[in-house]
Amino acid sequence: METLQPSDSALISLYIAGKEEAFAHLLERHKARVFTTIMLIVRDEDVADDLLQDTFIKAIHTMKSGRYNEEGKFSSWICRIAHNLAIDFFRREKRSPLLNLDTTSHAFNSLSHAEEGVESALTREETYAQLRELIQDLPTAQKEVLIMRHYGDMSFQEIADATGVSINTALGRMRYALINLRKKMAVQPIPYDQNLTQREPAPVRVQRIAS
Amino acid sequence: MIKTLPNENLLRYVYNELPVEEQHEVEQALVHDPELATACADLLLAQRTLNALASKPSARSVEAILQYSRNFMRSA
C-alpha cells in the first residue's frame, strides 16, 4: 500500500514550527526539479550546484522570517526563484558563456547503466547532451516556458503570470518550442531516441505508450 | 508534420491541467480522431524524452543546504 505523503504546505508549516526534518523532506522532494531547471540554463554542474544552494537558502530565509506566501504552490515558487537566479547568472556571464564539453559527466546519468553496455550508455549520454543543446538554441521565450512547465512544474497559468503574458501566449510558446525541437532534430538527427523527430503520420499509438 | 503537433488544449491535457469535463471531451475526441491521437502520442513520447534530461545535484550540495538550515535554526 502506498504511504500517504505530507503535502508541501504541511511540511512548510512543520518547518516554520521548528521541525528541521520537514525541510529535509521538502528538499528531497524538489531538489532534482530545481537542479534540472538551473542546469538547463547555466549548463555547468558546479554552477548549478551553487545556484541550487542559493535558491534554497533564499527559501529558508523567506519561510523562517514568516514571509512565505501560502497562496501558490511551493514547487512553482521555488522553481521561479531558481529560474531567476539562473537567468541572472547567465546574463552576468554572457560575455564568456560557459561551455562544458564533458558530455559524459554525471549530470545526465539519471538513467541506470547497469543493464546496458558502455557503448549504448555513451550513445544515450551523447543523445541527451545533443537534446540539451537543442533546447539551449530555442528562442528565449520558448525555452523559458518549456523549462518552467516541464522541469519547474509550473502550470501554464502560473508561467503566464510569472512572465507577464496571457495563458494562450504561454501555451503557444510551448507549442512552438516543441515544433522547433522537432525541426532541429530533423536537421540534426539524434541517433538514439527518435521520439521528437519528424516522421510520416503513423497509426494511432496511444495504447502502446499508455503503460 | 505540423498538422500532427499538439494544439493548446492537448498540451493542457497531457500536463493534467484541464478540468475533468474537458478531459473527458479530449478523451472522446482521441477515440474518434486518429490524427489527434497521433499528436497526443507524439506529445507523450516527447515528454518522456524530455524527462530523461532530469538530473540530480551532488550530495555535497544537498548536505550544504541541510547544514545551512540546521545552523539557521540554531541562530534564529
PDB file of C-alpha atoms in Angstrom:
ATOM      1  CA  MET A   1       0.000   0.000   0.000  1.00  0.00           C
ATOM      2  CA  GLU A   2       1.278   3.464  -0.871  1.00  0.00           C
ATOM      3  CA  THR A   3       2.174   5.620   2.124  1.00  0.00           C
ATOM      4  CA  LEU A   4       0.406   8.958   2.246  1.00  0.00           C
ATOM      5  CA  GLN A   5       2.982  11.700   1.894  1.00  0.00           C
ATOM      6  CA  PRO A   6       2.564  15.022   3.717  1.00  0.00           C
ATOM      7  CA  SER A   7       1.763  17.948   1.446  1.00  0.00           C
ATOM      8  CA  ASP A   8       4.293  20.690   0.805  1.00  0.00           C
ATOM      9  CA  SER A   9       2.110  23.072   2.822  1.00  0.00           C
ATOM     10  CA  ALA A  10       2.147  20.716   5.795  1.00  0.00           C
ATOM     11  CA  LEU A  11       5.925  20.350   5.580  1.00  0.00           C
ATOM     12  CA  ILE A  12       6.397  24.120   5.404  1.00  0.00           C
ATOM     13  CA  SER A  13       4.196  24.629   8.470  1.00  0.00           C
ATOM     14  CA  LEU A  14       6.162  21.995  10.364  1.00  0.00           C
ATOM     15  CA  TYR A  15       9.456  23.545   9.302  1.00  0.00           C
ATOM     16  CA  ILE A  16       8.403  27.015  10.378  1.00  0.00           C
ATOM     17  CA  ALA A  17       7.314  25.482  13.696  1.00  0.00           C
ATOM     18  CA  GLY A  18      10.845  24.175  14.171  1.00  0.00           C
ATOM     19  CA  LYS A  19      10.766  20.642  12.742  1.00  0.00           C
ATOM     20  CA  GLU A  20      14.031  20.514  10.861  1.00  0.00           C
ATOM     21  CA  GLU A  21      13.317  17.131   9.273  1.00  0.00           C
ATOM     22  CA  ALA A  22      10.350  18.646   7.417  1.00  0.00           C
ATOM     23  CA  PHE A  23      12.798  20.763   5.436  1.00  0.00           C
ATOM     24  CA  ALA A  24      14.841  17.688   4.572  1.00  0.00           C
ATOM     25  CA  HIS A  25      11.672  16.154   3.083  1.00  0.00           C
ATOM     26  CA  LEU A  26      10.957  19.287   1.069  1.00  0.00           C
ATOM     27  CA  LEU A  27      14.499  19.388  -0.244  1.00  0.00           C
ATOM     28  CA  GLU A  28      14.437  15.709  -1.171  1.00  0.00           C
ATOM     29  CA  ARG A  29      11.140  16.150  -2.982  1.00  0.00           C
ATOM     30  CA  HIS A  30      12.157  19.174  -5.051  1.00  0.00           C
ATOM     31  CA  LYS A  31      15.946  19.105  -5.433  1.00  0.00           C
ATOM     32  CA  ALA A  32      16.068  17.299  -8.795  1.00  0.00           C
ATOM     33  CA  ARG A  33      13.414  19.501 -10.376  1.00  0.00           C
ATOM     34  CA  VAL A  34      15.095  22.690  -9.196  1.00  0.00           C
ATOM     35  CA  PHE A  35      18.561  21.468 -10.166  1.00  0.00           C
ATOM     36  CA  THR A  36      17.418  20.458 -13.663  1.00  0.00           C
ATOM     37  CA  THR A  37      15.764  23.840 -14.173  1.00  0.00           C
ATOM     38  CA  ILE A  38      19.034  25.572 -13.290  1.00  0.00           C
ATOM     39  CA  MET A  39      21.194  23.122 -15.207  1.00  0.00           C
ATOM     40  CA  LEU A  40      19.330  23.662 -18.452  1.00  0.00           C
ATOM     41  CA  ILE A  41      20.084  27.373 -18.253  1.00  0.00           C
ATOM     42  CA  VAL A  42      23.649  27.523 -16.928  1.00  0.00           C
ATOM     43  CA  ARG A  43      24.953  24.211 -18.353  1.00  0.00           C
ATOM     44  CA  ASP A  44      27.587  23.727 -15.687  1.00  0.00           C
ATOM     45  CA  GLU A  45      27.199  21.306 -12.798  1.00  0.00           C
ATOM     46  CA  ASP A  46      29.288  23.253 -10.296  1.00  0.00           C
ATOM     47  CA  VAL A  47      27.469  26.491 -11.032  1.00  0.00           C
ATOM     48  CA  ALA A  48      24.136  24.676 -10.886  1.00  0.00           C
ATOM     49  CA  ASP A  49      25.078  23.208  -7.509  1.00  0.00           C
ATOM     50  CA  ASP A  50      25.954  26.684  -6.209  1.00  0.00           C
ATOM     51  CA  LEU A  51      22.748  28.201  -7.539  1.00  0.00           C
ATOM     52  CA  LEU A  52      20.726  25.348  -6.058  1.00  0.00           C
ATOM     53  CA  GLN A  53      22.181  26.254  -2.672  1.00  0.00           C
ATOM     54  CA  ASP A  54      21.407  29.947  -3.222  1.00  0.00           C
ATOM     55  CA  THR A  55      17.851  29.039  -4.183  1.00  0.00           C
ATOM     56  CA  PHE A  56      17.133  27.009  -1.078  1.00  0.00           C
ATOM     57  CA  ILE A  57      18.922  29.493   1.175  1.00  0.00           C
ATOM     58  CA  LYS A  58      16.561  32.176  -0.125  1.00  0.00           C
ATOM     59  CA  ALA A  59      13.663  29.833   0.549  1.00  0.00           C
ATOM     60  CA  ILE A  60      14.888  29.155   4.099  1.00  0.00           C
ATOM     61  CA  HIS A  61      15.113  32.884   4.837  1.00  0.00           C
ATOM     62  CA  THR A  62      11.677  33.565   3.389  1.00  0.00           C
ATOM     63  CA  MET A  63       9.994  30.722   5.266  1.00  0.00           C
ATOM     64  CA  LYS A  64      11.703  31.326   8.595  1.00  0.00           C
ATOM     65  CA  SER A  65      11.046  35.058   8.502  1.00  0.00           C
ATOM     66  CA  GLY A  66       7.322  34.449   8.022  1.00  0.00           C
ATOM     67  CA  ARG A  67       7.264  35.999   4.555  1.00  0.00           C
ATOM     68  CA  TYR A  68       6.274  32.836   2.678  1.00  0.00           C
ATOM     69  CA  ASN A  69       3.020  33.296   0.778  1.00  0.00           C
ATOM     70  CA  GLU A  70       0.815  30.210   1.048  1.00  0.00           C
ATOM     71  CA  GLU A  71      -1.278  31.108  -1.994  1.00  0.00           C
ATOM     72  CA  GLY A  72       0.792  29.418  -4.680  1.00  0.00           C
ATOM     73  CA  LYS A  73       2.405  26.007  -4.995  1.00  0.00           C
ATOM     74  CA  PHE A  74       5.774  25.597  -3.300  1.00  0.00           C
ATOM     75  CA  SER A  75       7.161  23.823  -6.378  1.00  0.00           C
ATOM     76  CA  SER A  76       6.308  26.755  -8.643  1.00  0.00           C
ATOM     77  CA  TRP A  77       7.666  29.274  -6.181  1.00  0.00           C
ATOM     78  CA  ILE A  78      10.990  27.535  -5.643  1.00  0.00           C
ATOM     79  CA  CYS A  79      11.466  26.927  -9.365  1.00  0.00           C
ATOM     80  CA  ARG A  80      10.753  30.573 -10.093  1.00  0.00           C
ATOM     81  CA  ILE A  81      13.474  31.589  -7.624  1.00  0.00           C
ATOM     82  CA  ALA A  82      15.855  29.100  -9.266  1.00  0.00           C
ATOM     83  CA  HIS A  83      14.980  30.281 -12.744  1.00  0.00           C
ATOM     84  CA  ASN A  84      15.541  33.931 -11.828  1.00  0.00           C
ATOM     85  CA  LEU A  85      18.898  33.199 -10.194  1.00  0.00           C
ATOM     86  CA  ALA A  86      20.000  31.138 -13.194  1.00  0.00           C
ATOM     87  CA  ILE A  87      18.956  33.841 -15.657  1.00  0.00           C
ATOM     88  CA  ASP A  88      20.772  36.498 -13.572  1.00  0.00           C
ATOM     89  CA  PHE A  89      23.888  34.341 -13.609  1.00  0.00           C
ATOM     90  CA  PHE A  90      23.582  33.693 -17.328  1.00  0.00           C
ATOM     91  CA  ARG A  91      23.277  37.427 -18.049  1.00  0.00           C
ATOM     92  CA  ARG A  92      26.315  38.211 -15.905  1.00  0.00           C
ATOM     93  CA  GLU A  93      28.363  35.555 -17.689  1.00  0.00           C
ATOM     94  CA  LYS A  94      27.086  36.336 -21.172  1.00  0.00           C
ATOM     95  CA  ARG A  95      30.397  37.730 -22.348  1.00  0.00           C
ATOM     96  CA  SER A  96      32.099  34.462 -21.590  1.00  0.00           C
ATOM     97  CA  PRO A  97      29.428  31.779 -21.709  1.00  0.00           C
ATOM     98  CA  LEU A  98      30.157  28.508 -20.046  1.00  0.00           C
ATOM     99  CA  LEU A  99      30.836  25.618 -22.311  1.00  0.00           C
ATOM    100  CA  ASN A 100      31.084  22.254 -20.645  1.00  0.00           C
ATOM    101  CA  LEU A 101      32.229  19.770 -23.244  1.00  0.00           C
ATOM    102  CA  ASP A 102      32.215  16.861 -20.854  1.00  0.00           C
ATOM    103  CA  THR A 103      29.025  15.226 -22.068  1.00  0.00           C
ATOM    104  CA  THR A 104      29.689  12.096 -20.049  1.00  0.00           C
ATOM    105  CA  SER A 105      29.608  13.877 -16.706  1.00  0.00           C
ATOM    106  CA  HIS A 106      27.152  12.722 -14.065  1.00  0.00           C
ATOM    107  CA  ALA A 107      24.518  15.340 -14.697  1.00  0.00           C
ATOM    108  CA  PHE A 108      22.766  13.334 -17.368  1.00  0.00           C
ATOM    109  CA  ASN A 109      23.398   9.933 -15.937  1.00  0.00           C
ATOM    110  CA  SER A 110      19.973   9.834 -14.388  1.00  0.00           C
ATOM    111  CA  LEU A 111      19.177   6.520 -16.038  1.00  0.00           C
ATOM    112  CA  SER A 112      20.782   3.390 -14.743  1.00  0.00           C
ATOM    113  CA  HIS A 113      23.543   1.999 -16.915  1.00  0.00           C
ATOM    114  CA  ALA A 114      23.695  -1.271 -15.039  1.00  0.00           C
ATOM    115  CA  GLU A 115      21.774  -3.170 -17.691  1.00  0.00           C
ATOM    116  CA  GLU A 116      23.291  -1.670 -20.826  1.00  0.00           C
ATOM    117  CA  GLY A 117      26.687  -1.771 -22.407  1.00  0.00           C
ATOM    118  CA  VAL A 118      29.205   1.037 -22.239  1.00  0.00           C
ATOM    119  CA  GLU A 119      28.680   1.870 -25.896  1.00  0.00           C
ATOM    120  CA  SER A 120      24.922   2.254 -25.653  1.00  0.00           C
ATOM    121  CA  ALA A 121      25.328   4.222 -22.418  1.00  0.00           C
ATOM    122  CA  LEU A 122      27.654   6.633 -24.195  1.00  0.00           C
ATOM    123  CA  THR A 123      25.276   6.935 -27.126  1.00  0.00           C
ATOM    124  CA  ARG A 124      22.471   7.685 -24.726  1.00  0.00           C
ATOM    125  CA  GLU A 125      24.504  10.375 -23.000  1.00  0.00           C
ATOM    126  CA  GLU A 126      25.516  11.917 -26.304  1.00  0.00           C
ATOM    127  CA  THR A 127      21.870  11.979 -27.289  1.00  0.00           C
ATOM    128  CA  TYR A 128      20.871  13.753 -24.118  1.00  0.00           C
ATOM    129  CA  ALA A 129      23.711  16.243 -24.459  1.00  0.00           C
ATOM    130  CA  GLN A 130      22.593  16.920 -28.008  1.00  0.00           C
ATOM    131  CA  LEU A 131      18.992  17.382 -26.945  1.00  0.00           C
ATOM    132  CA  ARG A 132      20.108  19.736 -24.210  1.00  0.00           C
ATOM    133  CA  GLU A 133      21.972  21.799 -26.806  1.00  0.00           C
ATOM    134  CA  LEU A 134      18.869  21.928 -28.985  1.00  0.00           C
ATOM    135  CA  ILE A 135      16.880  23.238 -26.031  1.00  0.00           C
ATOM    136  CA  GLN A 136      19.564  25.891 -25.498  1.00  0.00           C
ATOM    137  CA  ASP A 137      19.150  27.019 -29.083  1.00  0.00           C
ATOM    138  CA  LEU A 138      15.411  27.630 -28.759  1.00  0.00           C
ATOM    139  CA  PRO A 139      14.238  31.256 -28.729  1.00  0.00           C
ATOM    140  CA  THR A 140      14.469  32.544 -25.154  1.00  0.00           C
ATOM    141  CA  ALA A 141      10.727  32.872 -24.565  1.00  0.00           C
ATOM    142  CA  GLN A 142      10.075  29.329 -25.798  1.00  0.00           C
ATOM    143  CA  LYS A 143      12.936  27.858 -23.805  1.00  0.00           C
ATOM    144  CA  GLU A 144      11.666  29.657 -20.699  1.00  0.00           C
ATOM    145  CA  VAL A 145       8.176  28.174 -20.986  1.00  0.00           C
ATOM    146  CA  LEU A 146       9.484  24.691 -21.751  1.00  0.00           C
ATOM    147  CA  ILE A 147      11.792  24.675 -18.732  1.00  0.00           C
ATOM    148  CA  MET A 148       9.222  26.201 -16.380  1.00  0.00           C
ATOM    149  CA  ARG A 149       6.437  23.840 -17.476  1.00  0.00           C
ATOM    150  CA  HIS A 150       8.322  20.620 -17.942  1.00  0.00           C
ATOM    151  CA  TYR A 151      11.016  20.840 -15.282  1.00  0.00           C
ATOM    152  CA  GLY A 152       9.705  23.556 -12.962  1.00  0.00           C
ATOM    153  CA  ASP A 153       6.246  22.005 -12.588  1.00  0.00           C
ATOM    154  CA  MET A 154       4.600  25.389 -13.095  1.00  0.00           C
ATOM    155  CA  SER A 155       1.159  25.426 -14.696  1.00  0.00           C
ATOM    156  CA  PHE A 156       0.681  27.359 -17.920  1.00  0.00           C
ATOM    157  CA  GLN A 157      -1.316  29.939 -15.968  1.00  0.00           C
ATOM    158  CA  GLU A 158       1.487  30.327 -13.407  1.00  0.00           C
ATOM    159  CA  ILE A 159       4.002  30.733 -16.223  1.00  0.00           C
ATOM    160  CA  ALA A 160       1.756  33.325 -17.837  1.00  0.00           C
ATOM    161  CA  ASP A 161       1.570  35.248 -14.548  1.00  0.00           C
ATOM    162  CA  ALA A 162       5.316  34.971 -13.929  1.00  0.00           C
ATOM    163  CA  THR A 163       6.268  36.144 -17.422  1.00  0.00           C
ATOM    164  CA  GLY A 164       3.548  38.762 -17.868  1.00  0.00           C
ATOM    165  CA  VAL A 165       1.790  37.186 -20.840  1.00  0.00           C
ATOM    166  CA  SER A 166      -1.605  35.572 -21.426  1.00  0.00           C
ATOM    167  CA  ILE A 167      -2.085  31.845 -20.917  1.00  0.00           C
ATOM    168  CA  ASN A 168      -2.668  31.476 -24.660  1.00  0.00           C
ATOM    169  CA  THR A 169       0.700  33.067 -25.339  1.00  0.00           C
ATOM    170  CA  ALA A 170       2.374  30.702 -22.852  1.00  0.00           C
ATOM    171  CA  LEU A 171       0.652  27.719 -24.485  1.00  0.00           C
ATOM    172  CA  GLY A 172       1.605  28.960 -27.942  1.00  0.00           C
ATOM    173  CA  ARG A 173       5.238  29.334 -26.900  1.00  0.00           C
ATOM    174  CA  MET A 174       5.281  25.784 -25.560  1.00  0.00           C
ATOM    175  CA  ARG A 175       3.743  24.523 -28.776  1.00  0.00           C
ATOM    176  CA  TYR A 176       6.313  26.324 -30.888  1.00  0.00           C
ATOM    177  CA  ALA A 177       9.109  25.129 -28.624  1.00  0.00           C
ATOM    178  CA  LEU A 178       8.082  21.554 -29.447  1.00  0.00           C
ATOM    179  CA  ILE A 179       7.690  22.370 -33.142  1.00  0.00           C
ATOM    180  CA  ASN A 180      11.150  23.933 -33.200  1.00  0.00           C
ATOM    181  CA  LEU A 181      12.695  20.998 -31.350  1.00  0.00           C
ATOM    182  CA  ARG A 182      11.243  18.685 -33.976  1.00  0.00           C
ATOM    183  CA  LYS A 183      12.558  20.802 -36.815  1.00  0.00           C
ATOM    184  CA  LYS A 184      16.027  20.983 -35.296  1.00  0.00           C
ATOM    185  CA  MET A 185      16.089  17.255 -34.666  1.00  0.00           C
ATOM    186  CA  ALA A 186      15.043  16.589 -38.233  1.00  0.00           C
ATOM    187  CA  VAL A 187      18.008  18.640 -39.460  1.00  0.00           C
ATOM    188  CA  GLN A 188      20.348  17.154 -36.886  1.00  0.00           C
ATOM    189  CA  PRO A 189      19.019  13.626 -36.344  1.00  0.00           C
ATOM    190  CA  ILE A 190      19.608  12.206 -32.920  1.00  0.00           C
ATOM    191  CA  PRO A 191      20.793   8.613 -33.186  1.00  0.00           C
ATOM    192  CA  TYR A 192      19.287   7.067 -30.100  1.00  0.00           C
ATOM    193  CA  ASP A 193      15.814   8.331 -29.452  1.00  0.00           C
ATOM    194  CA  GLN A 194      13.655   9.446 -32.346  1.00  0.00           C
ATOM    195  CA  ASN A 195      10.692  10.429 -30.224  1.00  0.00           C
ATOM    196  CA  LEU A 196      10.777  14.069 -31.203  1.00  0.00           C
ATOM    197  CA  THR A 197      11.778  13.698 -34.830  1.00  0.00           C
ATOM    198  CA  GLN A 198       9.518  14.262 -37.762  1.00  0.00           C
ATOM    199  CA  ARG A 199       8.053  11.253 -39.416  1.00  0.00           C
ATOM    200  CA  GLU A 200       5.181  10.203 -41.556  1.00  0.00           C
ATOM    201  CA  PRO A 201       1.838  10.096 -39.786  1.00  0.00           C
ATOM    202  CA  ALA A 202       1.649   6.753 -38.046  1.00  0.00           C
ATOM    203  CA  PRO A 203      -1.255   4.649 -36.856  1.00  0.00           C
ATOM    204  CA  VAL A 204      -2.716   5.545 -33.504  1.00  0.00           C
ATOM    205  CA  ARG A 205      -0.200   4.736 -30.773  1.00  0.00           C
ATOM    206  CA  VAL A 206      -1.889   5.909 -27.620  1.00  0.00           C
ATOM    207  CA  GLN A 207      -2.370   2.368 -26.383  1.00  0.00           C
ATOM    208  CA  ARG A 208       1.288   1.489 -26.939  1.00  0.00           C
ATOM    209  CA  ILE A 209       2.624   4.267 -24.744  1.00  0.00           C
ATOM    210  CA  ALA A 210      -0.079   4.182 -22.113  1.00  0.00           C
ATOM    211  CA  SER A 211       1.759   1.765 -19.814  1.00  0.00           C
TER     212      SER A 211
ATOM    213  CA  MET B   1       4.025  17.194 -39.971  1.00  0.00           C
ATOM    214  CA  ILE B   2       2.842  20.420 -38.342  1.00  0.00           C
ATOM    215  CA  LYS B   3      -0.737  19.167 -38.546  1.00  0.00           C
ATOM    216  CA  THR B   4       0.010  16.345 -36.103  1.00  0.00           C
ATOM    217  CA  LEU B   5       1.527  18.624 -33.497  1.00  0.00           C
ATOM    218  CA  PRO B   6      -0.437  19.247 -30.331  1.00  0.00           C
ATOM    219  CA  ASN B   7      -2.914  22.053 -30.102  1.00  0.00           C
ATOM    220  CA  GLU B   8      -3.091  24.101 -26.935  1.00  0.00           C
ATOM    221  CA  ASN B   9      -5.894  22.055 -25.381  1.00  0.00           C
ATOM    222  CA  LEU B  10      -3.976  18.867 -25.964  1.00  0.00           C
ATOM    223  CA  LEU B  11      -0.943  20.409 -24.273  1.00  0.00           C
ATOM    224  CA  ARG B  12      -3.019  21.180 -21.203  1.00  0.00           C
ATOM    225  CA  TYR B  13      -4.449  17.659 -21.329  1.00  0.00           C
ATOM    226  CA  VAL B  14      -1.105  15.864 -21.277  1.00  0.00           C
ATOM    227  CA  TYR B  15       0.102  18.148 -18.492  1.00  0.00           C
ATOM    228  CA  ASN B  16      -3.044  17.354 -16.456  1.00  0.00           C
ATOM    229  CA  GLU B  17      -4.283  20.918 -16.417  1.00  0.00           C
ATOM    230  CA  LEU B  18      -7.733  20.519 -17.917  1.00  0.00           C
ATOM    231  CA  PRO B  19     -10.880  20.424 -15.779  1.00  0.00           C
ATOM    232  CA  VAL B  20     -12.461  16.953 -15.613  1.00  0.00           C
ATOM    233  CA  GLU B  21     -15.232  17.751 -18.119  1.00  0.00           C
ATOM    234  CA  GLU B  22     -12.744  18.985 -20.685  1.00  0.00           C
ATOM    235  CA  GLN B  23     -10.547  15.955 -20.051  1.00  0.00           C
ATOM    236  CA  HIS B  24     -13.481  13.750 -20.999  1.00  0.00           C
ATOM    237  CA  GLU B  25     -14.045  15.807 -24.149  1.00  0.00           C
ATOM    238  CA  VAL B  26     -10.432  15.353 -25.195  1.00  0.00           C
ATOM    239  CA  GLU B  27     -10.598  11.629 -24.454  1.00  0.00           C
ATOM    240  CA  GLN B  28     -13.713  11.283 -26.577  1.00  0.00           C
ATOM    241  CA  ALA B  29     -12.012  13.177 -29.375  1.00  0.00           C
ATOM    242  CA  LEU B  30      -8.958  10.905 -29.107  1.00  0.00           C
ATOM    243  CA  VAL B  31     -11.151   7.865 -29.676  1.00  0.00           C
ATOM    244  CA  HIS B  32     -12.694   9.283 -32.853  1.00  0.00           C
ATOM    245  CA  ASP B  33      -9.805  11.281 -34.310  1.00  0.00           C
ATOM    246  CA  PRO B  34      -6.719   9.207 -35.174  1.00  0.00           C
ATOM    247  CA  GLU B  35      -4.745  12.289 -36.145  1.00  0.00           C
ATOM    248  CA  LEU B  36      -5.380  13.893 -32.771  1.00  0.00           C
ATOM    249  CA  ALA B  37      -4.486  10.609 -31.075  1.00  0.00           C
ATOM    250  CA  THR B  38      -1.229  10.519 -33.007  1.00  0.00           C
ATOM    251  CA  ALA B  39      -0.468  14.079 -31.940  1.00  0.00           C
ATOM    252  CA  CYS B  40      -1.223  13.113 -28.346  1.00  0.00           C
ATOM    253  CA  ALA B  41       1.050  10.089 -28.562  1.00  0.00           C
ATOM    254  CA  ASP B  42       3.827  12.224 -30.059  1.00  0.00           C
ATOM    255  CA  LEU B  43       3.484  14.660 -27.209  1.00  0.00           C
ATOM    256  CA  LEU B  44       3.589  11.935 -24.560  1.00  0.00           C
ATOM    257  CA  LEU B  45       6.690  10.494 -26.195  1.00  0.00           C
ATOM    258  CA  ALA B  46       8.255  13.949 -26.268  1.00  0.00           C
ATOM    259  CA  GLN B  47       7.518  14.294 -22.554  1.00  0.00           C
ATOM    260  CA  ARG B  48       9.266  11.003 -21.919  1.00  0.00           C
ATOM    261  CA  THR B  49      12.302  12.134 -23.888  1.00  0.00           C
ATOM    262  CA  LEU B  50      12.441  15.438 -22.020  1.00  0.00           C
ATOM    263  CA  ASN B  51      12.053  13.584 -18.712  1.00  0.00           C
ATOM    264  CA  ALA B  52      15.272  11.747 -19.446  1.00  0.00           C
ATOM    265  CA  LEU B  53      17.184  15.040 -19.150  1.00  0.00           C
ATOM    266  CA  ALA B  54      16.255  15.384 -15.490  1.00  0.00           C
ATOM    267  CA  SER B  55      19.372  15.475 -13.344  1.00  0.00           C
ATOM    268  CA  LYS B  56      20.282  15.484  -9.673  1.00  0.00           C
ATOM    269  CA  PRO B  57      22.526  17.768  -7.628  1.00  0.00           C
ATOM    270  CA  SER B  58      25.614  16.493  -5.864  1.00  0.00           C
ATOM    271  CA  ALA B  59      25.282  15.009  -2.377  1.00  0.00           C
ATOM    272  CA  ARG B  60      27.753  17.647  -1.182  1.00  0.00           C
ATOM    273  CA  SER B  61      25.458  20.427  -2.322  1.00  0.00           C
ATOM    274  CA  VAL B  62      22.410  18.878  -0.671  1.00  0.00           C
ATOM    275  CA  GLU B  63      24.292  18.408   2.585  1.00  0.00           C
ATOM    276  CA  ALA B  64      25.453  22.035   2.486  1.00  0.00           C
ATOM    277  CA  ILE B  65      21.836  23.198   2.233  1.00  0.00           C
ATOM    278  CA  LEU B  66      20.750  20.980   5.121  1.00  0.00           C
ATOM    279  CA  GLN B  67      23.679  22.222   7.174  1.00  0.00           C
ATOM    280  CA  TYR B  68      22.747  25.827   6.450  1.00  0.00           C
ATOM    281  CA  SER B  69      19.182  25.162   7.533  1.00  0.00           C
ATOM    282  CA  ARG B  70      20.308  23.470  10.775  1.00  0.00           C
ATOM    283  CA  ASN B  71      22.600  26.389  11.620  1.00  0.00           C
ATOM    284  CA  PHE B  72      19.915  28.889  10.718  1.00  0.00           C
ATOM    285  CA  MET B  73      17.533  27.151  13.125  1.00  0.00           C
ATOM    286  CA  ARG B  74      20.099  27.465  15.933  1.00  0.00           C
ATOM    287  CA  SER B  75      20.900  31.104  15.288  1.00  0.00           C
ATOM    288  CA  ALA B  76      17.241  32.131  14.838  1.00  0.00           C
TER     289      ALA B  76
END
